[in-house]
Coordinates of C-alpha atoms in Angstrom, one line a residue:
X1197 CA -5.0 -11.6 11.6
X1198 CA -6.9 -14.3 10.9
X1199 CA -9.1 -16.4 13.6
X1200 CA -7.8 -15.3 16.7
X1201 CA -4.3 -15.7 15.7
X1202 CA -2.9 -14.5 18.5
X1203 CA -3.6 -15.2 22.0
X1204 CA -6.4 -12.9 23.5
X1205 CA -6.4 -11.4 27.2
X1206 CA -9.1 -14.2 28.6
X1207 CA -9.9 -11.8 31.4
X1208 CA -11.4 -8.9 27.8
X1209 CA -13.8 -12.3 27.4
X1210 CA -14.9 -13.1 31.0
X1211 CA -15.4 -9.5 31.5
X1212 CA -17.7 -9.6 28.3
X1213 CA -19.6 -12.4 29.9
X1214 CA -20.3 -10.9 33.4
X1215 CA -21.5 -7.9 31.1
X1216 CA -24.3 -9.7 29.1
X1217 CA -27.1 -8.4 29.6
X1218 CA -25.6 -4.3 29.5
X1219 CA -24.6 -5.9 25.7
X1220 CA -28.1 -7.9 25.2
X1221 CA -29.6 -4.2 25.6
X1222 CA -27.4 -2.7 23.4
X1223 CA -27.9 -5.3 20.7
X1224 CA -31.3 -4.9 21.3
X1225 CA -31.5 -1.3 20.3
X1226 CA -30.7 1.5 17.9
X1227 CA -27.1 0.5 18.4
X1228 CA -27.4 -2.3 16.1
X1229 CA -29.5 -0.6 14.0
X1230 CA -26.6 2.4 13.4
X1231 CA -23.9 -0.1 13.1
X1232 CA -26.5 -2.3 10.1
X1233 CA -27.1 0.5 7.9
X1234 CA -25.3 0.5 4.5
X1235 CA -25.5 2.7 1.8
X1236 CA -25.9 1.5 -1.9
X1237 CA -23.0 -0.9 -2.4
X1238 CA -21.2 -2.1 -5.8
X1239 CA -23.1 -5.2 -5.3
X1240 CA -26.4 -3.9 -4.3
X1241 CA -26.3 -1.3 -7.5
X1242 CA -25.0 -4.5 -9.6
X1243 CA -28.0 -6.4 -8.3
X1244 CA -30.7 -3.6 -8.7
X1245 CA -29.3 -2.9 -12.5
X1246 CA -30.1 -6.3 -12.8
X1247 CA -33.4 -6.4 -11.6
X1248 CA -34.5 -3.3 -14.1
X1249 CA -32.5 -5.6 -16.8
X1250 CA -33.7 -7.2 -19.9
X1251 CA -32.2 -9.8 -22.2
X1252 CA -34.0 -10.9 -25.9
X1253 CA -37.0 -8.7 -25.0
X1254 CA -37.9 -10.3 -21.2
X1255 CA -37.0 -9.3 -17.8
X1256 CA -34.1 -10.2 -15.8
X1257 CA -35.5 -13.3 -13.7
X1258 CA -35.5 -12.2 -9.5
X1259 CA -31.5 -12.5 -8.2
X1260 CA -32.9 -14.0 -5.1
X1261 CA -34.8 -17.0 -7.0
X1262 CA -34.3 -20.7 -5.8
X1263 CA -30.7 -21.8 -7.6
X1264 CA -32.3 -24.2 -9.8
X1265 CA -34.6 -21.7 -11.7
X1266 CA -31.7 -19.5 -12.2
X1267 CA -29.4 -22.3 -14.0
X1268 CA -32.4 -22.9 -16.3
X1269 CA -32.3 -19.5 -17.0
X1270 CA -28.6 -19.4 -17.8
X1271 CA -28.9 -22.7 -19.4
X1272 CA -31.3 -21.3 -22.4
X1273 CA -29.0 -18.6 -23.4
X1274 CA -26.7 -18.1 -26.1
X1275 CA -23.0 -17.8 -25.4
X1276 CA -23.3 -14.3 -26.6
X1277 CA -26.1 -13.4 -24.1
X1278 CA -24.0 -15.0 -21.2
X1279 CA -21.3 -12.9 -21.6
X1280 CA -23.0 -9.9 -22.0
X1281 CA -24.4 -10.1 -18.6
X1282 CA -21.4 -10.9 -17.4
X1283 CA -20.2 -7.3 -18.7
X1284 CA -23.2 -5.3 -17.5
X1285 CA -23.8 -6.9 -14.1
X1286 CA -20.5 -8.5 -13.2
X1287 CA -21.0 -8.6 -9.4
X1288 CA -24.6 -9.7 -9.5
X1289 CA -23.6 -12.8 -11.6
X1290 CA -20.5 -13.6 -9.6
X1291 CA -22.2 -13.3 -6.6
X1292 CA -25.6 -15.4 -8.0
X1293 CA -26.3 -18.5 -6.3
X1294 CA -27.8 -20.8 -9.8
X1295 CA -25.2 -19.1 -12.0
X1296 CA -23.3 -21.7 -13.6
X1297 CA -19.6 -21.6 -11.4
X1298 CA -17.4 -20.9 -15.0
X1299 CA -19.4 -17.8 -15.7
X1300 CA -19.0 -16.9 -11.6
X1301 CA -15.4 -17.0 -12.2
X1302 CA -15.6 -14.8 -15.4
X1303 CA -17.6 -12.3 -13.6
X1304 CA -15.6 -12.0 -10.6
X1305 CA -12.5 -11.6 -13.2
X1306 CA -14.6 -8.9 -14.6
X1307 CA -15.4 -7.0 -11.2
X1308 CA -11.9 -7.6 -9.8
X1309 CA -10.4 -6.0 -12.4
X1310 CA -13.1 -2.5 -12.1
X1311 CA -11.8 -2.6 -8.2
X1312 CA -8.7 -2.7 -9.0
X1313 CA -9.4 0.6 -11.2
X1314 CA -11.9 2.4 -8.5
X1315 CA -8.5 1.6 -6.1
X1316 CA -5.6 2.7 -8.2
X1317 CA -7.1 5.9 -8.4
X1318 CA -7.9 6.3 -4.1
X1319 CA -3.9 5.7 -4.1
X1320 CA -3.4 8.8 -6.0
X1321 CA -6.7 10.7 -4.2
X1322 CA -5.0 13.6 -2.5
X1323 CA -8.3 13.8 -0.1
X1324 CA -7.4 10.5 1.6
X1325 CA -4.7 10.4 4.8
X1326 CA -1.4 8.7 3.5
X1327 CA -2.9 5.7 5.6
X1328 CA -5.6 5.4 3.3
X1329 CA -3.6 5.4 0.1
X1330 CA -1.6 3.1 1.6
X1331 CA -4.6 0.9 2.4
X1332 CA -6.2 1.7 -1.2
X1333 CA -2.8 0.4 -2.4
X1334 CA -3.3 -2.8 -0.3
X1335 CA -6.2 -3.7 -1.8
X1336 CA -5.2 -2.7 -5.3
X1337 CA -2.7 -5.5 -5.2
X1338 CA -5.2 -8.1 -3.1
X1339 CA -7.4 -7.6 -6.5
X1340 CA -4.5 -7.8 -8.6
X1341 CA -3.6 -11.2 -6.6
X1342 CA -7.0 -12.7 -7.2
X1343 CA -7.2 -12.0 -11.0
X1344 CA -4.0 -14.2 -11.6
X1345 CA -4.3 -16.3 -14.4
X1346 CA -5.7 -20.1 -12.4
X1347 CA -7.7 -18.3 -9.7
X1348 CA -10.8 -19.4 -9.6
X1349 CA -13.2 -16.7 -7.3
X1350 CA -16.8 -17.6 -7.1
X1351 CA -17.9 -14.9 -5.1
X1352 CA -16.6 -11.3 -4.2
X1353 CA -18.0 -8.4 -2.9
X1354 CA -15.2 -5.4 -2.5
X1355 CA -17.3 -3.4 0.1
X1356 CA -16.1 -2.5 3.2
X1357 CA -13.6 -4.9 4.8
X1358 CA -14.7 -7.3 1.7
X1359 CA -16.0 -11.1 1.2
X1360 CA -14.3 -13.9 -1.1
X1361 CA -14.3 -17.6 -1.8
X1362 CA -12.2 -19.5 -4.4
X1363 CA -12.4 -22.8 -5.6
X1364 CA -9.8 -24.7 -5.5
X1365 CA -10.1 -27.9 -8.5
X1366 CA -12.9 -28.7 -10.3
X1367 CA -16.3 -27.8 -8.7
X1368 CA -18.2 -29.4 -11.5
X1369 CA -16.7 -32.3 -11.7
X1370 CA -15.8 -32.8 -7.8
X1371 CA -17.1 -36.5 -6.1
X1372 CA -16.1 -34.8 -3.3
X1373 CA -16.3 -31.1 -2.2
X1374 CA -14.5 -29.5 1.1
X1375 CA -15.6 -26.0 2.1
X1376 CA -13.0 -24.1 4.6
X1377 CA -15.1 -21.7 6.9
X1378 CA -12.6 -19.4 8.5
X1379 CA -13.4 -16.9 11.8
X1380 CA -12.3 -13.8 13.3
X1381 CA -10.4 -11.2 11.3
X1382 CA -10.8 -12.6 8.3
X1383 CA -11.8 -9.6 4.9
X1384 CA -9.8 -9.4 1.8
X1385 CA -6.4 -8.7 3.1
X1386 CA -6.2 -11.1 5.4
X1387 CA -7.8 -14.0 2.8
X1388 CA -4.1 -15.1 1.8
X1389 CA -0.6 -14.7 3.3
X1390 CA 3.0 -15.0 2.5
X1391 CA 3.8 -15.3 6.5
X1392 CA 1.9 -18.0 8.2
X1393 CA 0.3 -19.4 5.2
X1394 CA -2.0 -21.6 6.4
X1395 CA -3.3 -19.7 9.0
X1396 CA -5.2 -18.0 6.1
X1397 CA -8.3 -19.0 4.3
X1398 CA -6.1 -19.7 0.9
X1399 CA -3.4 -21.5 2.6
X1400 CA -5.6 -24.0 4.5
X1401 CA -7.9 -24.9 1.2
X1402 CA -4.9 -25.2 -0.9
X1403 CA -3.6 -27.1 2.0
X1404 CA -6.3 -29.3 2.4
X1405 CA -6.6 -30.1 -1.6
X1406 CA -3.1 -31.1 -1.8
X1407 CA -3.8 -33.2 1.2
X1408 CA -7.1 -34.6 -0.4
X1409 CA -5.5 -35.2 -3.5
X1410 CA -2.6 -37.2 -1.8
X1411 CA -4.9 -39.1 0.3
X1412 CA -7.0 -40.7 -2.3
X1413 CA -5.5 -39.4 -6.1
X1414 CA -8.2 -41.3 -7.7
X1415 CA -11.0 -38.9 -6.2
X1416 CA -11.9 -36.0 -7.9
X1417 CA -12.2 -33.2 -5.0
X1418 CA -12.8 -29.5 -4.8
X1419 CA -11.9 -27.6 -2.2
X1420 CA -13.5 -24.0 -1.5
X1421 CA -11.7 -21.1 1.0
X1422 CA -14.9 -19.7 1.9
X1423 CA -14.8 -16.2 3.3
X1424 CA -18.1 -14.8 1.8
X1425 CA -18.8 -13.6 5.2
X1426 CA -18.3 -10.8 7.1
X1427 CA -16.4 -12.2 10.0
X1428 CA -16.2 -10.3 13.7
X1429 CA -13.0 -8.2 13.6
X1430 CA -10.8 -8.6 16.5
X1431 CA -12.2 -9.5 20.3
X1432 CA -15.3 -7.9 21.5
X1433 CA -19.1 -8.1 21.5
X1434 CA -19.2 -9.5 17.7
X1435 CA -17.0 -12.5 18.3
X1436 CA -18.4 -13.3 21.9
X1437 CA -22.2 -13.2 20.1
X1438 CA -23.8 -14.9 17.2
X1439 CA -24.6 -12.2 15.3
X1440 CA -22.1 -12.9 12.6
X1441 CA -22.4 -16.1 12.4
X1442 CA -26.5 -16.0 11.9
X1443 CA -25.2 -13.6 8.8
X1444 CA -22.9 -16.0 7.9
X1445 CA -25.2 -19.4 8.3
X1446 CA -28.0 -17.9 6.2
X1447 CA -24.6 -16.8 3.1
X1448 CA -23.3 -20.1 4.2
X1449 CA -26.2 -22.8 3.2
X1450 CA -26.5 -20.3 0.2
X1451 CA -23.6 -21.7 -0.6
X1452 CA -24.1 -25.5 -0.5
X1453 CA -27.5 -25.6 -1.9
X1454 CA -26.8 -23.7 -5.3
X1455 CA -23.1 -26.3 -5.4
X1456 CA -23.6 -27.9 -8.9
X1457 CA -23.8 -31.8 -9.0
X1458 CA -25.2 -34.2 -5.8
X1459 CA -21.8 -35.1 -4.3
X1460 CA -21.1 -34.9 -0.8
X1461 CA -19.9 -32.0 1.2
X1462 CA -17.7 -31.5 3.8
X1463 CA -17.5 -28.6 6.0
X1464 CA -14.3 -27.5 8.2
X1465 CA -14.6 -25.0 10.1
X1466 CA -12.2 -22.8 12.4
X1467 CA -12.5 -20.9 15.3
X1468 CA -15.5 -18.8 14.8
X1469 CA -16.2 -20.9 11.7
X1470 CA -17.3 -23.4 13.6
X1471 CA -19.9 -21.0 15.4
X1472 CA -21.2 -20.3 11.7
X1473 CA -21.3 -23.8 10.9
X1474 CA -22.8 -24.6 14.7
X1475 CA -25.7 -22.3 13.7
X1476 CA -26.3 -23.4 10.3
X1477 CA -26.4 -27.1 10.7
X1478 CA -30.1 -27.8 11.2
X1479 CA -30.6 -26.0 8.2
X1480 CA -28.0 -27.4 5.8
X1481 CA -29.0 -29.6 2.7
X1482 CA -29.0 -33.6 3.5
X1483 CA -26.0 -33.8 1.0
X1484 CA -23.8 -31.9 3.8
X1485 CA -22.2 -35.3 5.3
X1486 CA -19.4 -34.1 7.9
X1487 CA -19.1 -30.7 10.2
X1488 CA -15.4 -30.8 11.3
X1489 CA -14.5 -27.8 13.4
X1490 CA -11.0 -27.2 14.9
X1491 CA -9.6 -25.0 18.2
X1492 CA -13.9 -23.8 18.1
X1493 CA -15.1 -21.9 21.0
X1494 CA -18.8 -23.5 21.2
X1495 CA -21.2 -24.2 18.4
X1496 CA -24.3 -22.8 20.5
X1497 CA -25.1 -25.8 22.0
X1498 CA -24.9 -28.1 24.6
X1499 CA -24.5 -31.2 22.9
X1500 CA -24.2 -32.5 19.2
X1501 CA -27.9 -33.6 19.1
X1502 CA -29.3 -30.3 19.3
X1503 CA -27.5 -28.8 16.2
X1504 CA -30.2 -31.1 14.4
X1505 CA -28.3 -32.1 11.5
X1506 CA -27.7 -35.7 9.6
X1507 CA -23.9 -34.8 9.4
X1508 CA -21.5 -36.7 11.2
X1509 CA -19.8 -34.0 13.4
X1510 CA -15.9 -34.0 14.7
X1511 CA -13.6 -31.9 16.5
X1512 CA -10.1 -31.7 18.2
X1513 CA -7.8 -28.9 19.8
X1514 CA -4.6 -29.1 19.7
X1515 CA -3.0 -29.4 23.6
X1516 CA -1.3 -25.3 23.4
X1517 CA -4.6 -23.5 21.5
X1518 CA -5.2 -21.1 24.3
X1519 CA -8.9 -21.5 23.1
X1520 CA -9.0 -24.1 25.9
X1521 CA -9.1 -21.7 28.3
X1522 CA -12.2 -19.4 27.2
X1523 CA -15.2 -19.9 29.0
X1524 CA -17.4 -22.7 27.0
X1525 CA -20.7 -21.4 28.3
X1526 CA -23.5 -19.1 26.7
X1527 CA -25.4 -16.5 29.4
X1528 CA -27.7 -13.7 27.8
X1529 CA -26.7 -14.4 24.4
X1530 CA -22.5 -14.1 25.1
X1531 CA -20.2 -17.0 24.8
X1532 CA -20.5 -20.3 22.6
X1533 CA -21.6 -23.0 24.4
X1534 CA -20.2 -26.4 25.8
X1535 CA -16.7 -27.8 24.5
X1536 CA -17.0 -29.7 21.0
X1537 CA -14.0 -31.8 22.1
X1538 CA -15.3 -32.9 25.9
X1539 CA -17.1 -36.5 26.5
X1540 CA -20.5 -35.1 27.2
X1541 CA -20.9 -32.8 24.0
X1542 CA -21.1 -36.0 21.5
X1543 CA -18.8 -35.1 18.5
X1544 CA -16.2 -37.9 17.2
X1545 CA -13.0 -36.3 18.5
X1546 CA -9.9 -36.3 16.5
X1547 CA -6.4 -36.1 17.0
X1548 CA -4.8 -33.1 16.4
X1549 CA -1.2 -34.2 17.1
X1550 CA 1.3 -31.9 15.4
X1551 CA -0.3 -28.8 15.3
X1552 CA 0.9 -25.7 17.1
X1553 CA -1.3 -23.1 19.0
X1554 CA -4.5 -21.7 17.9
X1555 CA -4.4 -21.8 13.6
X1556 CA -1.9 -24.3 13.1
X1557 CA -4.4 -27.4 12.1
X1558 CA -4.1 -27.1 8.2
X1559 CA -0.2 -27.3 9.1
X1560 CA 1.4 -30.1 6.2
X1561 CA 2.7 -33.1 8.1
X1562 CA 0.2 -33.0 11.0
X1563 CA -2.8 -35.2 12.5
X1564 CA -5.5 -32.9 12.2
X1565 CA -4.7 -31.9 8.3
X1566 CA -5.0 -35.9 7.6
X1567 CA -7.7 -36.2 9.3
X1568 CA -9.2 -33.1 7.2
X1569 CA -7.8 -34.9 4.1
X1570 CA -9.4 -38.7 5.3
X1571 CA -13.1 -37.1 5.9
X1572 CA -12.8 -34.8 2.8
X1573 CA -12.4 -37.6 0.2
X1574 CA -14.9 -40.6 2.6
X1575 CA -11.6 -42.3 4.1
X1576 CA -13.8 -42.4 7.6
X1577 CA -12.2 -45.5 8.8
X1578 CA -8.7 -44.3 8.3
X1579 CA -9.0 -41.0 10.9
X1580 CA -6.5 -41.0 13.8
X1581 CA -8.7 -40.4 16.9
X1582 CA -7.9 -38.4 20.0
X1583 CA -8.4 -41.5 21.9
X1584 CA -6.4 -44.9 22.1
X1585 CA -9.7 -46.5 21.9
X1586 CA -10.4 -45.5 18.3
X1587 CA -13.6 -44.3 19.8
X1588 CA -14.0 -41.8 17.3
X1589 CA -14.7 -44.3 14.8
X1590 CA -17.6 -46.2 16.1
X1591 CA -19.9 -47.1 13.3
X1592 CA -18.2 -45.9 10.3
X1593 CA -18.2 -47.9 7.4
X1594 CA -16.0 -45.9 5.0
X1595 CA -12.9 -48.3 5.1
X1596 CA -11.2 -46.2 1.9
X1597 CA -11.8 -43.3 -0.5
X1598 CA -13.5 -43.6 -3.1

């Protein structure tokens, strides 16, 4: 399931709470330690190939360099060189902030298609429990899904429970670019759906670009279903703390700083999105121009001020997200911090109107997906705000989309 999307036992989270400083200990000690070790992944065997690589007689340049020296370094090959490093090292470059996105996307093709393999054959692996074919069988067909002719994945990373983002439109040519940050439960198998579509990653982007696109046809927009991070699973000491989402901040300015072209970006983010984005913001390049964060249980702070960022923030609930009701406080590292959506924390609160329970906000036909749409493509003055007042609106100059 994706982003707490089903209603919790609120008692599991007060009890976690009155428990923090037992769980501070633990976190503190070889716990963590046990539960951070990982073997030699695809990716990190991809990446280390790489870094013992050589192209036209000189090294590989370091995986980890600053974006813009690796697109220089892309930039002076030949075709033919390009897509031979795509065929050696397919996860490194799909996964390489500073590659250009099309060869990304030829890469990830590339690495889909060799999980797909290492999976077809666990499905027939008489060592494994029928459960485990069966799950090898799931994500046979995930990979399958994503290597459909029009997807467009720019990172993937089929270890363990798995990370993904795909672009939706044109990243290269985008005026605008929109970057849906999902939370709990979200891996692979839970990065699309046929049930409850937009309660999943794909569904909302796709979602919001048709929304975008409606909104203001003239803009060119991009929309990206970002779930290259490893996401708590289920309710516990992962989602109640900000240890996945400092993973996921670090993964998640990655992102935007190595985003091709200077247009403005727009984050959105769910649930425990919205603590990644909470604890990335004072660290997110000055092009990142709106934080929007729906049904969010805290960003870790008291007030909008403190995330330290140049972005103008926003938030709304819908009445019946039983989010409401989990304790917006922080004590010994547990919980999330104030409200987004009360008076005192500072955001510009939206309306919401339409939507349905905890992951119905990318819903077509409701409040809070136009008011995704309006801030994705600059329509600022156009947002429907919680409030009568129109509040949320104060000092905004964007009177229609570009």
């Amino acid at each position: 399931m994706t982003s707490f999307d089903t209603s919790p036992q609120l008692n599991v989270w007060r009890a976690l709470l009155a428990l923090a400083v037992v769980f501070v200990m633990l976190a503190t000690t070889g716990w963590t330690a046990l539960r951070n070790q990982r073997g030699d992944t695809p990716l990190q065997a991809s990446l280390s190939a790489w870094e013992h690589g050589r192209i036209g007689g000189h090294r590989l340049p370091d995986p980890q360099s600053q974006p813009a020296k690796l697109a220089r370094f892309f930039s002076s090959l030949t075709e033919r060189q390009r897509a031979s490093l795509v065929r050696a090292y397919p996860l490194a470059v799909g996964n390489m902030n500073g590659a250009p996105v099309e060869l990304r996307y030829r890469a990830n093709r590339v690495a889909l298609g060799q999980a797909r393999d290492v999976e077809r054959e666990r499905m027939r692996d008489n060592r494994l429990t029928p459960a485990g074919q069966h799950d090898a069988g799931r994500r046979m067909h995930r990979f399958e899904d994503l290597m459909e002719k029009g997807r467009h994945v720019l990172a993937f990373d089929p270890e363990g429970s798995g990370r993904v983002a795909e672009v939706f439109g044109d990243l290269r040519e985008a005026e605008r670019v929109s970057v849906v940050v999902p939370g709990v439960d979200t891996d692979l198998l839970t990065f699309q759906r046929t049930n409850r579509k937009y309660s999943a990653p794909v569904g909302m982007a796709e979602s919001l670009y048709t929304a975008e696109r409606k909104t203001s046809p003239s803009t060119r927009t991009a929309v990206i279903a970002w779930a290259d991070y490893t996401a708590p699973s289920g309710l516990g000491i992962d989602s109640a703390t900000a240890m996945r989402a400092q993973e996921g901040a670090v993964r998640l300015n990655a992102l935007v700083r190595a985003l091709p072209g200077k247009s403005p970006v727009s984050l959105f983010c769910h649930s425990y999105g919205s603590v990644v984005c909470g604890v990335a913001a004072h660290r997110m390049p000055g092009r990142v121009s709106d934080i929007a964060v729906a049904g969010s249980p805290g960003m870790r702070v008291e007030k909008a001020a403190q995330l330290h960022t140049g972005a103008r923030v926003w938030a709304m609930r819908d009445a019946d997200d039983w989010i409401q009701d989990v304790p917006y406080l922080e004590v010994g590292g547990l919980g999330h911090g104030a409200d987004p959506v009360s008076s005192g924390f500072g955001a510009r609160v939206l309306s919401a109107q339409g939507a349905k329970g905890h992951a119905g906000y990318f819903e077509p036909g409701t409040a809070s997906l136009m008011n995704f749409a309006e801030i994705g493509v600059g329509a600022y003055r156009s947002v429907h705000c919680a409030h009568e007042d129109g509040v949320c609106r104060t000092g905004l100059s964007g009177t229609a989309a570009a």
